[in-house]
XYZ file of C-alpha atoms in Angstrom:
517
model
C 121.912 48.266 113.187
C 124.633 50.845 112.667
C 123.533 54.415 112.162
C 125.201 57.573 111.015
C 124.382 61.206 111.771
C 121.349 62.313 109.783
C 120.302 58.682 109.147
C 118.411 57.707 112.318
C 117.019 54.303 113.267
C 114.080 53.552 110.961
C 111.597 52.633 113.747
C 112.615 55.272 116.269
C 112.577 57.942 113.566
C 109.028 57.108 112.422
C 107.312 60.347 111.261
C 110.259 62.320 112.604
C 110.935 64.204 109.376
C 107.360 65.492 109.384
C 107.689 67.072 112.856
C 108.190 70.830 112.968
C 110.340 70.560 116.111
C 112.931 68.232 114.514
C 115.914 70.260 113.271
C 118.086 67.455 111.918
C 121.786 68.344 111.913
C 121.362 71.881 113.302
C 124.146 72.844 115.711
C 123.769 73.818 119.358
C 124.209 77.541 118.775
C 121.413 77.641 116.180
C 119.008 75.876 118.516
C 119.947 78.032 121.523
C 119.438 81.181 119.470
C 116.011 79.997 118.308
C 114.932 79.216 121.894
C 116.372 82.399 123.415
C 113.167 84.444 123.155
C 110.722 81.556 123.649
C 108.651 80.794 126.800
C 109.390 77.980 129.239
C 108.294 74.636 127.799
C 109.506 75.470 124.281
C 111.649 72.722 122.758
C 113.628 71.479 119.748
C 115.051 68.047 118.886
C 118.185 67.651 116.756
C 120.689 64.930 115.899
C 123.231 64.322 118.657
C 126.965 64.152 118.127
C 126.740 60.447 118.990
C 125.533 58.689 115.811
C 121.925 57.520 116.071
C 121.069 59.476 119.229
C 119.274 62.814 119.551
C 119.437 65.902 121.740
C 116.385 67.563 123.296
C 116.804 71.282 123.996
C 114.109 72.723 126.256
C 113.595 76.200 127.691
C 113.241 76.194 131.506
C 113.492 79.120 133.916
C 114.897 81.333 131.182
C 117.693 78.913 130.246
C 118.138 76.303 127.513
C 118.574 72.847 129.056
C 119.868 69.811 127.144
C 118.839 66.161 127.468
C 120.328 63.284 125.495
C 117.741 60.979 123.874
C 119.360 57.540 123.862
C 118.442 55.067 121.108
C 119.037 51.353 121.542
C 117.522 48.275 119.925
C 114.538 50.126 118.422
C 113.645 51.939 121.668
C 114.444 55.398 123.007
C 114.473 57.281 126.295
C 116.551 59.704 128.364
C 118.841 56.965 129.712
C 119.489 53.244 129.218
C 117.107 52.380 132.085
C 114.131 54.205 130.558
C 113.961 52.973 126.946
C 110.167 52.826 127.052
C 109.187 54.469 123.762
C 109.097 53.094 120.216
C 109.846 56.447 118.582
C 111.139 59.909 119.380
C 107.741 61.306 118.404
C 106.001 59.167 121.056
C 108.576 60.218 123.650
C 107.919 63.896 122.937
C 104.142 63.380 122.958
C 104.385 61.599 126.318
C 106.166 64.549 127.911
C 103.642 67.003 126.552
C 101.508 65.899 129.527
C 104.134 64.467 131.900
C 106.884 66.632 133.411
C 110.536 65.854 132.688
C 111.167 65.751 136.461
C 110.433 62.008 136.450
C 113.919 61.724 134.925
C 115.581 64.885 136.190
C 114.460 66.488 139.465
C 115.854 69.842 138.316
C 113.609 69.967 135.212
C 110.004 70.397 136.336
C 108.732 71.323 132.892
C 106.558 69.798 130.164
C 107.221 69.951 126.413
C 104.492 72.419 125.525
C 105.660 74.615 122.648
C 107.441 73.072 119.649
C 109.704 75.531 117.836
C 109.735 74.631 114.151
C 112.451 75.474 111.647
C 109.860 77.536 109.808
C 109.635 79.823 112.839
C 113.353 80.458 113.274
C 114.403 84.037 112.714
C 117.141 86.475 113.419
C 116.311 89.866 114.897
C 112.703 89.294 113.879
C 113.592 88.914 110.185
C 113.599 85.648 108.201
C 117.011 84.117 107.578
C 116.657 84.259 103.823
C 118.439 85.817 100.891
C 116.309 86.999 98.020
C 118.520 85.178 95.517
C 117.607 81.839 97.104
C 114.178 82.056 95.485
C 115.138 83.885 92.304
C 112.797 82.125 89.885
C 114.003 84.170 86.926
C 116.978 81.800 86.793
C 114.986 78.702 85.864
C 114.030 80.282 82.533
C 117.652 80.264 81.371
C 117.866 76.531 80.557
C 120.191 75.662 77.672
C 118.715 72.334 76.563
C 115.568 70.245 76.929
C 117.002 67.932 79.634
C 118.028 70.874 81.789
C 114.638 72.502 81.195
C 112.744 69.376 82.299
C 114.780 69.195 85.497
C 114.154 72.837 86.291
C 110.419 72.428 85.756
C 110.392 69.388 88.064
C 112.207 71.357 90.752
C 109.833 74.277 90.365
C 106.850 71.944 90.690
C 108.319 70.475 93.873
C 108.844 73.987 95.219
C 105.171 74.816 94.575
C 103.762 71.754 96.351
C 106.316 71.981 99.170
C 105.399 75.587 99.943
C 101.715 74.651 99.807
C 102.524 72.028 102.464
C 104.461 74.602 104.510
C 101.424 76.884 104.470
C 99.213 74.057 105.663
C 101.723 73.239 108.408
C 101.934 76.878 109.475
C 98.152 77.161 109.855
C 97.945 73.775 111.588
C 100.637 74.866 114.076
C 98.722 78.085 114.685
C 95.392 76.286 115.197
C 97.029 73.709 117.476
C 98.632 76.401 119.648
C 95.370 78.358 119.735
C 93.571 75.229 120.920
C 96.188 74.618 123.606
C 95.814 78.179 124.899
C 92.020 77.882 124.902
C 92.175 74.535 126.715
C 94.553 76.008 129.288
C 92.160 78.908 129.886
C 89.197 76.528 130.089
C 90.967 74.397 132.704
C 91.871 77.532 134.680
C 88.233 78.661 134.597
C 87.081 75.193 135.635
C 89.495 75.275 138.587
C 88.279 78.771 139.500
C 84.674 77.555 139.453
C 85.530 74.607 141.711
C 87.491 76.819 144.137
C 84.669 79.375 144.375
C 82.074 76.655 144.884
C 84.090 75.278 147.799
C 84.665 78.766 149.191
C 80.975 79.690 148.898
C 79.908 76.470 150.633
C 82.253 77.072 153.561
C 81.167 80.714 153.911
C 77.524 79.661 153.956
C 78.293 77.192 156.736
C 80.059 79.930 158.710
C 77.152 82.272 158.042
C 74.620 79.750 159.402
C 76.787 79.163 162.483
C 77.165 82.916 163.035
C 73.375 83.383 162.807
C 72.901 80.832 165.606
C 75.505 82.569 167.774
C 73.797 85.919 167.148
C 70.483 84.559 168.353
C 72.055 83.227 171.534
C 73.902 86.506 172.138
C 70.752 88.555 171.631
C 68.777 86.312 174.010
C 71.434 86.574 176.748
C 70.639 89.590 178.960
C 74.217 89.875 180.173
C 75.699 90.371 176.691
C 76.885 93.903 175.978
C 75.522 95.906 173.084
C 79.013 96.187 171.617
C 79.347 92.409 171.393
C 75.920 92.132 169.831
C 77.031 94.722 167.244
C 80.157 92.719 166.430
C 78.184 89.590 165.613
C 75.678 91.614 163.622
C 78.506 93.164 161.593
C 79.961 89.689 161.042
C 76.667 88.579 159.579
C 76.623 91.562 157.235
C 80.216 90.922 156.172
C 79.608 87.200 155.575
C 76.427 87.911 153.648
C 78.251 90.377 151.380
C 81.159 87.937 150.907
C 78.756 85.199 149.870
C 77.001 87.566 147.453
C 80.333 88.564 145.907
C 81.551 84.985 145.532
C 78.211 83.907 144.058
C 78.459 86.732 141.501
C 82.038 85.737 140.650
C 80.989 82.093 140.423
C 78.118 82.974 138.086
C 80.424 85.048 135.874
C 83.004 82.225 135.742
C 80.323 79.729 134.753
C 79.113 82.059 131.983
C 82.691 82.447 130.715
C 83.165 78.704 130.880
C 80.032 78.086 128.802
C 81.142 80.684 126.231
C 84.653 79.266 126.122
C 83.273 75.754 125.705
C 81.554 76.849 122.479
C 84.756 78.570 121.327
C 86.747 75.445 122.165
C 84.498 73.372 119.922
C 85.008 75.875 117.092
C 88.782 75.935 117.534
C 88.894 72.146 117.768
C 86.966 71.886 114.500
C 89.333 74.428 112.955
C 92.340 72.409 114.127
C 90.831 69.170 112.783
C 90.136 70.801 109.412
C 93.692 72.142 109.359
C 95.003 68.658 110.056
C 92.890 67.144 107.259
C 94.129 69.807 104.842
C 97.729 69.263 105.940
C 97.440 65.509 105.325
C 96.140 66.124 101.795
C 98.968 68.555 101.069
C 101.449 66.057 102.480
C 100.099 63.368 100.139
C 100.404 65.757 97.198
C 103.973 66.636 98.119
C 104.860 62.965 98.626
C 103.489 62.094 95.188
C 105.780 64.704 93.599
C 108.731 63.550 95.722
C 108.224 59.949 94.637
C 108.438 60.885 90.951
C 111.697 62.820 91.272
C 115.269 61.601 91.101
C 117.213 61.611 94.374
C 119.870 63.863 92.823
C 117.259 66.557 92.193
C 115.916 66.312 95.741
C 119.431 66.825 97.084
C 119.854 69.954 94.958
C 116.499 71.241 96.191
C 117.227 70.874 99.925
C 118.573 74.360 100.649
C 115.981 75.941 98.372
C 113.134 74.220 100.229
C 114.557 75.273 103.587
C 114.623 78.859 102.349
C 111.028 78.482 101.176
C 109.952 77.333 104.631
C 111.519 80.450 106.116
C 109.718 82.584 103.591
C 106.346 81.070 104.506
C 107.102 81.735 108.176
C 107.490 85.449 107.449
C 104.519 85.571 105.069
C 101.552 87.524 106.525
C 99.001 85.106 107.967
C 96.190 86.623 105.928
C 98.159 85.859 102.741
C 98.805 82.302 103.940
C 95.116 81.811 104.693
C 94.178 83.140 101.257
C 96.603 80.965 99.315
C 96.455 77.715 101.278
C 93.035 76.750 99.921
C 93.547 77.983 96.368
C 93.772 74.971 94.098
C 97.088 74.031 92.520
C 95.438 73.725 89.099
C 98.520 73.635 86.919
C 102.151 72.625 87.117
C 104.837 75.184 86.189
C 105.476 73.179 82.999
C 102.060 74.316 81.745
C 102.663 78.072 82.014
C 106.425 78.731 82.080
C 108.127 79.382 78.741
C 111.880 79.143 78.240
C 112.433 82.195 76.065
C 111.869 85.918 76.075
C 110.446 86.589 72.601
C 107.230 88.589 72.712
C 106.237 87.408 69.227
C 106.848 83.725 69.988
C 104.845 84.036 73.221
C 101.909 85.603 71.360
C 102.008 82.856 68.743
C 102.083 80.175 71.467
C 98.947 81.671 73.036
C 97.135 81.745 69.691
C 98.128 78.130 69.045
C 96.663 77.218 72.459
C 93.389 78.982 71.609
C 93.291 77.102 68.299
C 93.734 73.764 70.109
C 90.770 74.630 72.335
C 88.698 75.442 69.233
C 89.642 72.100 67.705
C 88.597 70.256 70.859
C 85.307 72.139 70.814
C 84.873 71.138 67.196
C 85.471 67.479 68.042
C 82.609 67.458 70.559
C 80.300 69.694 68.520
C 80.540 72.671 70.875
C 80.383 76.209 69.529
C 81.341 79.141 71.753
C 83.304 82.353 71.828
C 87.123 82.018 71.689
C 88.569 81.385 75.146
C 90.004 84.359 77.028
C 92.635 84.193 79.748
C 95.067 81.829 78.018
C 98.473 82.742 79.441
C 102.154 81.992 79.885
C 105.044 83.470 81.849
C 108.438 84.127 80.284
C 111.569 86.113 80.875
C 111.714 89.783 79.949
C 113.833 90.501 76.889
C 114.774 93.972 78.090
C 115.058 93.579 81.890
C 116.999 90.536 83.016
C 115.664 90.566 86.602
C 111.988 90.580 85.621
C 109.401 88.235 84.149
C 106.484 88.889 81.812
C 102.926 87.623 81.931
C 101.610 87.249 78.380
C 97.840 86.807 78.280
C 95.379 86.446 75.404
C 92.012 88.184 75.796
C 89.640 89.088 73.009
C 91.852 89.749 69.981
C 94.728 91.132 72.024
C 97.814 89.728 73.627
C 98.908 91.851 76.566
C 102.374 91.675 78.060
C 102.676 92.732 81.727
C 105.949 93.044 83.622
C 106.307 91.037 86.838
C 108.912 92.128 89.371
C 110.258 90.637 92.587
C 110.814 92.508 95.844
C 111.273 91.466 99.461
C 107.588 90.484 99.681
C 107.567 88.286 96.580
C 106.394 88.493 92.971
C 103.808 90.915 91.606
C 102.989 93.220 88.725
C 105.353 96.159 88.385
C 104.234 98.991 90.694
C 101.489 96.767 92.133
C 100.414 96.512 95.759
C 99.911 92.722 95.601
C 103.022 90.543 95.892
C 102.946 86.761 96.217
C 105.688 84.506 97.557
C 106.342 82.570 94.341
C 105.339 82.662 90.683
C 103.127 79.619 91.340
C 101.308 81.667 94.000
C 101.042 84.584 91.578
C 99.377 82.289 89.019
C 97.003 80.798 91.609
C 95.997 84.243 92.818
C 95.175 85.647 89.392
C 93.390 82.445 88.437
C 90.779 83.559 90.992
C 90.979 87.356 90.706
C 90.603 89.344 87.490
C 93.597 91.033 85.921
C 91.439 94.180 85.828
C 92.831 94.915 89.286
C 96.142 95.554 87.515
C 95.033 96.825 84.102
C 91.424 97.776 83.454
C 91.629 96.679 79.805
C 92.422 93.041 80.696
C 88.973 91.838 81.687
C 89.800 88.237 82.484
C 91.448 86.048 85.074
C 94.026 83.393 84.173
C 91.826 80.636 82.798
C 94.131 78.240 80.949
C 97.900 77.816 80.577
C 99.322 77.782 77.066
C 100.986 74.370 77.296
C 100.069 70.786 78.055
C 101.448 69.092 81.172
C 104.937 67.643 80.727
C 105.134 63.880 80.245
C 107.896 61.418 81.055
C 108.470 60.847 77.333
C 111.765 62.589 76.575
C 111.898 61.550 72.915
C 110.451 64.911 71.889
C 111.436 68.304 73.326
C 108.856 70.204 75.345
C 106.845 72.729 73.326
C 107.696 75.463 75.816
C 111.396 74.555 76.021
C 114.513 76.348 74.786
C 114.595 77.029 71.072
C 110.971 76.055 70.402
C 109.112 78.369 68.037
C 105.459 78.729 67.077
C 104.323 79.625 63.563
C 102.238 82.803 63.317
C 98.450 82.282 63.287
C 95.625 84.800 62.755
C 94.153 86.292 65.883
C 90.655 87.475 64.883
C 87.328 86.111 66.070
C 86.379 85.590 62.408
C 89.372 83.287 62.068
C 88.336 81.327 65.145
C 84.908 80.718 63.611
C 86.612 79.294 60.525
C 88.971 77.257 62.683
C 85.935 75.130 63.522
C 85.877 74.031 59.874
C 89.531 73.332 59.158
C 92.322 71.323 60.719
C 95.101 73.340 59.129
C 95.390 76.885 60.492
C 98.441 77.626 58.334
C 96.766 76.826 54.987
C 96.701 79.974 52.800
C 93.339 81.665 52.484
C 91.890 84.931 51.205
C 91.289 87.309 54.121
C 87.702 88.393 54.702
C 87.020 92.141 54.331
C 86.859 93.790 57.776
C 85.450 97.132 58.931
C 88.637 98.005 60.781
C 92.164 98.518 59.492
C 94.890 95.934 59.978
C 98.580 96.530 59.815
C 99.317 93.583 57.540
C 102.388 93.766 55.338
C 100.632 92.395 52.243
C 97.210 91.297 51.060
C 98.233 87.631 51.125
C 99.888 87.667 54.566
C 97.770 85.601 56.966
C 99.541 86.946 60.039
C 97.281 89.680 61.406
C 98.544 92.217 63.866
C 96.791 94.385 66.445
C 93.719 96.304 65.178
C 94.417 100.029 65.026
C 91.275 100.925 66.932
C 92.393 98.922 69.987
C 94.374 100.612 72.805
C 98.082 99.980 73.067
C 99.080 96.741 74.760
C 100.690 97.111 78.147
C 104.399 97.639 77.433
C 106.871 94.949 78.363
């Protein structure tokens, strides 16, 4: 079957795209640069200049060595006489334990340390431009079709970066296990060597004791010679004591390391299970997207992988297990109007009240309903609008080199999706003491494939003003029409309404100012 660069043989390439060490169409200089500061045994596989073949680059004795991986008739190997493997992945796995010198006498090295694209860097800094992940741009859609596409791409970005985090932690756990296993084997070898050494010394000691007895019984033996054999006994006895102590210490370390190995192995297995789940989630999103969108996302996803590589491990560990509760379509709003955002949040609270009414549930109005929109006054920033109590607060979100976070905050997350996940678990009080809630529910329903109607959060969509008070929410349990005119109930506080018949209520005067946009 004919192949072209970047479209490898289906069987030989099985699982290849999921391998961190496969760099696709990367050129030789990129790979050499990535391997330059890596230890011997580090490796990368990329597409070869010959269509359908691959090139293995491996670090050995401080230099980057190249081996052609030949593909023929569904098999691969390092030459036409050694096509023994069904896939490139199996070939690489085989030489994790077997040295390459079975093919090349000058390469006595195993493939120990895969170098993934997510680890590539330049002068210790990620190869990434901030504009590559500028999420402010997706909120500038001009029509509903464009908006749907942007939301799909943003959803793919979220699940792809979740996968990258899982892969990063799996790589780390796998390498940690390899180092621990290497140390365990070294300790095991040390124990065996010391056991052999101790046994031989004990044999010599027994022999020397016999010679000493004979020397002491012989009347012709000089005192000096007797002293020599006596000193030998003392020396051998001390050597045996020292080796026994070292042997005991090595056995203790081996027992301790054995327990640690079990823990690391469990950690690696859990990381693998998590990675498989994240891969399934990402695949499900991939399968629902058009190929044209995936092509447009390629460079953006590569940039995201680089960003995860430079993300602090403690941040990765925090975010990787936080649930992806909502898609971006449920909390992103295409528009910058503060008033429209507030109305959208109140509509969402009303829908919750109606659902409660349908099942006969009575409770306080839901807090923590939220959306994210563009800032009307600062084009490079976003705004979190959140409903809590009878207030809608609007908080500026900025982006810096570390990611997205509240303006002047000390917590920055890689993407807006990460920002939402973080504050779905941690109260917004950490940013503003008055906002005593976490993000509990997005303002919009999940997007459907039905394109006959525009999305409620899309460009040009507006929401009619609704009352905001708790008293209103109690009455909302009794009516299906929140816009029907009614006579306002007398209240103990003052409201800034424009007329006695206006049902649109604004912020109570006794409440503190909302956080400025």
